Amino acid sequence: MKKTILTGLRPTGNLHLGHLFGAGHNYIKLQNDYDFYLEIADVQALTDNFNNPDKIRKNVIEITIDLLSIGLDPTKVNFFIQSKIPEISELTVYYSNLVTVARLERNPTVKAEISQKKELFGNDGESITYGFLGYPVSQAADITAFNGEVVPVGEDQLPLLEQCREIVRKFNFIYGETLKEPQAILSETKRVKGLDGNDKMGKSLGNAIFLNDDDETIKKKIMGAITDPAKIKKDDKANPDICMVYYYHNLINKKENTKNICNECKKGARGCVQCKKELIEAINTFLTPIREKRKYYENNPEIVKKILDTGTKKAKEKAEEQMKKIKSAMKINY
Ligand code: ATP
Ligand code: MG
């Protein structure tokens, strides 16, 4: 029997390099060996976008196209839409008894996200909604509704996984051994930095290189990327470790090129403009096959819809089965 993978993405925007290197490459690698459920987490996306339903609706399709374009095979991966599986919302209600408000407020990921969303939640998070504070509980429901054992994610998700494991342990302790404790799997690149030097490239942070950015957009973004501020002239020696252009060369360019770039930069034998131009070319080369696949799915929206319908149907069956076990353990199987 294959083990089950459950992982998800929020339809808040297109995929970026952070998704691809932080999680997507692992999805591609693991899709052959697992019973794989990939959630388009529209309910979770609404927790901080409740006032913008059009954005979420549009991005459910956009992000599905992105995921297909990077090489996920819909015959191996069940793509499903979270809101079409009401069992997840039901489980969220049951699990909300198993976690304290104080624990959610201490969750490092939730804390970091609240401070990034001042416009929505106020300067000190004083206007935080019940729904947003509780999204880690809903994420525990996502995973356990499928008895997910393996969860490929980026590093920012680890505190949420830990929260899920705590809920699982508490559930099993009170209601009897029912749920599996999921394990996170991290990629080689655990966390990709943003164009602004921020610790995390994020869809909602305005610092991302998106997989569907066109040539002109890539050029603009890289030309404006942060380099070593001490380097003014072409032949000034610089520190590549504090340069975002070098950082992305390292991510995307061939190893032998990167080594050379690093040495030349340190010696003052390389100008930033040349370095940026080379990076733009490397990114465009890297994105070309992804862009081509995207075009195919954009021109065939009925195929994308069918993939979502089929995956959601399979996910619903799996969640219904798991729900029976959970309700029986909780003695609410009337
Ligand atoms: P949002 O800002 O709306 O939360 P996001 O960019 O954080 O969007 P998610 O949909 O929340 O994207 O995350 C999907 C997956 O991609 C998660 O597993 C997450 O850990 C991973 N991921 C997102 N950004 C990065 C990054 N910069 N580096 C590594 N992994 C990332
Ligand atoms: Mg996120």
XYZ file of C-alpha atoms and ligand atoms in Angstrom:
366
model
C 0.000 0.000 0.000
C 1.308 3.424 -0.947
C 1.640 6.017 1.812
C -0.510 9.138 1.542
C 0.736 12.634 0.812
C -1.375 15.644 1.563
C -0.066 19.076 0.799
C -1.552 22.348 -0.330
C -1.184 25.819 -1.748
C -3.244 28.925 -1.191
C -4.824 30.330 -4.379
C -3.679 33.849 -3.550
C -1.519 34.330 -6.662
C 0.625 32.496 -9.171
C 3.461 30.149 -8.293
C 6.869 31.714 -7.768
C 10.423 30.421 -7.543
C 9.969 29.919 -3.784
C 7.205 27.411 -4.406
C 9.131 25.595 -7.067
C 12.395 25.217 -5.150
C 10.846 25.102 -1.659
C 8.145 22.537 -2.369
C 7.365 21.929 -6.068
C 10.511 19.961 -6.870
C 9.642 17.578 -4.064
C 6.084 17.197 -5.346
C 7.472 16.194 -8.741
C 9.905 13.725 -7.202
C 7.363 12.139 -4.864
C 4.387 11.925 -7.222
C 5.390 8.477 -8.485
C 5.513 6.714 -5.145
C 2.625 8.047 -3.064
C -1.144 8.304 -3.021
C -0.958 12.058 -3.582
C -3.645 14.663 -2.716
C -2.864 18.252 -3.620
C -5.187 20.790 -2.076
C -5.980 24.153 -3.607
C -6.703 25.768 -0.247
C -9.386 28.303 -1.111
C -10.984 28.226 2.361
C -7.631 29.002 3.969
C -6.928 31.722 1.386
C -10.217 33.386 2.313
C -9.127 33.757 5.959
C -7.029 36.776 4.990
C -8.749 37.522 1.661
C -12.394 37.252 2.731
C -12.973 40.697 1.234
C -11.630 39.671 -2.172
C -13.451 36.547 -3.371
C -12.788 37.284 -7.074
C -9.047 37.048 -6.489
C -9.325 33.622 -4.865
C -11.729 32.297 -7.499
C -9.423 33.330 -10.343
C -6.327 31.906 -8.686
C -7.807 28.449 -8.126
C -7.483 27.951 -11.880
C -4.236 29.933 -12.194
C -2.393 27.918 -9.573
C -3.664 24.621 -10.969
C -2.260 25.621 -14.371
C 1.052 26.569 -12.741
C 1.289 23.206 -10.982
C 0.577 21.319 -14.181
C 3.138 23.457 -16.006
C 5.980 22.536 -13.647
C 5.420 18.863 -14.425
C 2.860 17.437 -12.040
C 1.039 14.545 -13.643
C -2.751 14.607 -13.068
C -2.899 10.829 -13.430
C -0.651 10.568 -10.369
C -1.727 13.596 -8.318
C -5.310 14.274 -7.198
C -5.821 18.029 -7.467
C -8.771 19.119 -5.361
C -10.527 22.279 -4.186
C -10.699 22.584 -0.398
C -14.194 24.139 -0.196
C -15.627 21.153 -2.104
C -14.683 18.865 0.809
C -16.990 19.990 3.652
C -15.575 17.206 5.866
C -12.528 19.454 6.349
C -14.650 22.274 7.790
C -16.504 19.819 9.989
C -13.237 18.408 11.351
C -11.967 21.927 11.994
C -14.877 22.448 14.403
C -14.083 19.245 16.305
C -10.353 19.997 16.480
C -10.944 23.539 17.713
C -11.652 22.006 21.137
C -8.178 20.484 21.207
C -6.100 23.647 20.947
C -5.880 26.709 23.171
C -6.128 30.276 21.908
C -2.800 31.024 23.659
C -1.064 28.233 21.704
C -2.338 29.601 18.395
C -1.226 33.115 19.326
C 2.276 31.787 20.050
C 2.597 29.945 16.725
C 5.625 31.580 15.019
C 4.168 31.348 11.495
C 0.863 32.878 12.556
C 2.733 35.612 14.466
C 4.925 36.475 11.468
C 1.931 36.552 9.129
C -0.138 38.761 11.433
C 2.683 41.303 11.545
C 2.857 41.284 7.712
C -0.872 42.002 7.452
C -1.168 45.232 9.410
C -3.691 46.688 6.990
C -6.060 43.832 7.689
C -5.316 42.967 11.305
C -4.033 46.261 12.804
C -0.587 47.211 14.087
C -0.470 44.775 16.981
C -2.845 42.254 15.467
C -5.668 43.740 17.553
C -8.187 43.146 14.728
C -7.183 39.562 14.064
C -10.153 37.445 13.056
C -11.183 34.206 14.706
C -10.858 32.539 11.288
C -7.264 33.604 10.651
C -6.073 32.737 14.151
C -7.629 29.325 13.687
C -6.239 28.467 10.270
C -3.593 26.087 11.696
C -6.500 24.055 13.106
C -8.070 23.932 9.678
C -4.710 22.889 8.249
C -4.594 19.994 10.722
C -8.031 19.033 9.413
C -6.741 19.201 5.804
C -3.973 16.728 6.538
C -5.834 14.308 8.775
C -9.015 14.197 6.650
C -6.826 12.169 4.295
C -4.781 10.470 7.016
C -1.837 12.252 5.398
C 1.466 10.735 6.483
C 3.918 12.774 4.464
C 3.648 16.529 3.895
C 6.166 18.146 1.506
C 6.377 21.843 2.449
C 8.668 24.854 2.672
C 10.311 25.707 5.978
C 7.752 28.391 6.897
C 5.186 25.625 7.325
C 7.035 23.662 10.043
C 5.333 25.325 13.040
C 1.966 24.567 11.423
C 2.935 20.931 10.988
C 3.994 20.790 14.628
C 0.618 22.243 15.608
C -1.072 19.504 13.577
C 0.987 16.800 15.263
C -0.012 18.132 18.684
C -3.693 17.992 17.724
C -3.261 14.440 16.437
C -1.612 13.313 19.678
C -4.313 14.924 21.770
C -7.066 13.424 19.622
C -5.574 9.934 19.858
C -5.075 10.276 23.613
C -8.703 11.275 24.237
C -10.605 9.325 21.588
C -8.281 6.372 20.964
C -5.611 5.698 18.346
C -7.224 6.927 15.102
C -5.037 9.494 13.331
C -1.508 9.263 11.933
C 1.113 11.822 12.956
C 2.243 13.451 9.710
C 5.908 14.020 8.835
C 7.113 17.130 7.006
C 9.505 16.689 4.083
C 11.649 19.689 3.221
C 13.337 20.345 -0.110
C 17.054 20.856 -0.510
C 16.222 24.588 -0.656
C 14.080 24.991 2.431
C 13.300 28.670 2.011
C 13.760 30.991 -0.932
C 14.393 34.670 -0.202
C 12.427 37.508 -1.794
C 13.709 40.093 -4.289
C 13.762 42.654 -1.494
C 16.125 40.486 0.581
C 13.249 39.378 2.817
C 13.749 35.985 4.397
C 10.810 34.597 2.401
C 9.626 35.065 -1.142
C 5.837 35.172 -0.814
C 2.920 35.591 -3.190
C 1.357 38.142 -0.909
C 4.602 39.974 -0.067
C 5.241 41.737 -3.406
C 8.774 40.311 -3.614
C 8.351 37.303 -5.871
C 9.598 36.132 -9.267
C 6.547 34.374 -10.660
C 6.783 31.426 -13.026
C 4.424 33.191 -15.429
C 6.310 36.518 -15.436
C 7.133 37.517 -19.023
C 10.600 38.587 -20.271
C 9.936 42.265 -19.696
C 8.754 41.745 -16.092
C 11.752 39.537 -15.269
C 14.058 42.201 -16.689
C 12.474 44.927 -14.573
C 12.544 42.873 -11.387
C 16.174 41.742 -11.734
C 17.434 45.165 -12.824
C 15.929 46.534 -9.598
C 17.252 43.720 -7.357
C 19.399 44.561 -4.336
C 23.190 44.184 -4.734
C 26.095 44.939 -2.366
C 25.528 48.675 -1.619
C 29.289 49.206 -1.186
C 29.917 48.378 -4.856
C 29.587 51.582 -6.860
C 31.893 51.046 -9.842
C 32.260 48.032 -12.084
C 35.712 47.137 -10.733
C 34.896 47.588 -7.028
C 35.325 44.365 -5.077
C 32.024 43.166 -3.597
C 30.487 40.624 -1.278
C 28.242 38.234 -3.242
C 26.756 36.874 -0.023
C 24.698 40.024 0.474
C 23.655 40.330 -3.172
C 20.241 39.080 -4.317
C 21.470 38.760 -7.908
C 24.149 36.284 -6.844
C 21.603 34.561 -4.607
C 19.343 33.806 -7.608
C 22.319 32.832 -9.795
C 23.054 30.260 -7.131
C 19.493 29.009 -7.222
C 19.057 28.777 -10.962
C 22.336 28.941 -12.856
C 24.716 26.030 -13.473
C 27.144 25.284 -10.620
C 30.254 25.997 -12.729
C 28.911 29.421 -13.785
C 28.002 30.320 -10.228
C 31.471 29.571 -8.911
C 32.968 31.794 -11.554
C 30.523 34.623 -10.841
C 31.372 34.476 -7.146
C 35.138 34.669 -7.772
C 34.866 37.504 -10.307
C 32.558 39.497 -8.019
C 34.956 39.194 -5.080
C 37.920 40.256 -7.256
C 36.102 43.250 -8.747
C 36.217 41.658 -12.203
C 32.474 41.735 -12.865
C 29.982 44.578 -13.104
C 26.484 44.360 -11.613
C 24.766 45.221 -14.907
C 26.478 42.358 -16.749
C 25.713 40.051 -13.829
C 22.038 41.035 -13.887
C 21.806 40.521 -17.657
C 23.248 37.019 -17.310
C 20.757 36.244 -14.572
C 17.831 37.471 -16.688
C 18.949 35.152 -19.465
C 19.357 32.211 -17.079
C 15.873 32.766 -15.620
C 14.278 33.045 -19.060
C 15.983 29.834 -20.208
C 14.846 28.102 -17.036
C 11.244 29.302 -17.443
C 10.858 28.577 -21.175
C 9.557 24.965 -20.914
C 7.242 25.948 -18.041
C 5.826 28.828 -20.095
C 5.218 26.515 -23.051
C 3.251 24.026 -20.955
C 1.278 26.888 -19.414
C 0.220 28.055 -22.852
C -1.197 24.605 -23.602
C -3.378 24.589 -20.473
C -4.429 28.224 -20.945
C -5.701 27.261 -24.387
C -7.489 24.184 -23.017
C -9.361 25.337 -19.889
C -11.782 22.401 -20.112
C -8.855 20.026 -19.452
C -7.943 21.961 -16.292
C -11.553 21.872 -15.097
C -11.762 18.137 -15.716
C -8.528 17.547 -13.736
C -9.973 19.467 -10.779
C -13.322 17.666 -10.996
C -11.743 14.210 -11.122
C -9.257 14.921 -8.310
C -11.929 16.484 -6.104
C -14.210 13.469 -6.553
C -11.430 11.103 -5.406
C -10.522 13.376 -2.504
C -14.152 13.504 -1.369
C -14.380 9.701 -1.309
C -11.198 9.432 0.731
C -12.280 12.128 3.217
C -15.735 10.571 3.672
C -14.154 7.253 4.555
C -11.779 8.844 7.060
C -14.586 10.918 8.565
C -16.522 7.760 9.432
C -13.552 6.519 11.484
C -13.150 9.867 13.232
C -16.836 10.194 14.112
C -16.916 6.672 15.402
C -13.897 7.377 17.641
C -15.634 10.525 18.930
C -18.884 8.614 19.503
C -20.860 10.900 17.221
C -21.641 8.212 14.650
C -25.398 8.289 15.302
P 0.832 33.530 0.782
O 1.737 34.712 0.893
O -0.519 33.836 0.220
O 0.752 32.707 2.059
P 2.909 31.816 -0.174
O 3.829 32.372 -1.178
O 3.366 31.705 1.249
O 1.534 32.596 -0.299
P 1.599 29.249 0.068
O 0.487 28.864 -0.853
O 1.246 29.708 1.440
O 2.485 30.360 -0.670
O 2.631 28.046 0.200
C 2.623 26.891 -0.618
C 3.854 26.047 -0.355
O 5.019 26.699 -0.865
C 4.133 25.800 1.131
O 4.623 24.480 1.281
C 5.201 26.798 1.471
O 6.002 26.375 2.548
C 5.993 26.821 0.168
N 6.659 28.129 0.013
C 6.065 29.310 -0.206
N 6.980 30.299 -0.272
C 8.192 29.708 -0.095
C 9.546 30.176 -0.063
N 9.827 31.463 -0.229
N 10.537 29.280 0.140
C 10.264 27.959 0.303
N 9.012 27.457 0.286
C 7.993 28.302 0.088
Mg 1.940 31.097 2.822
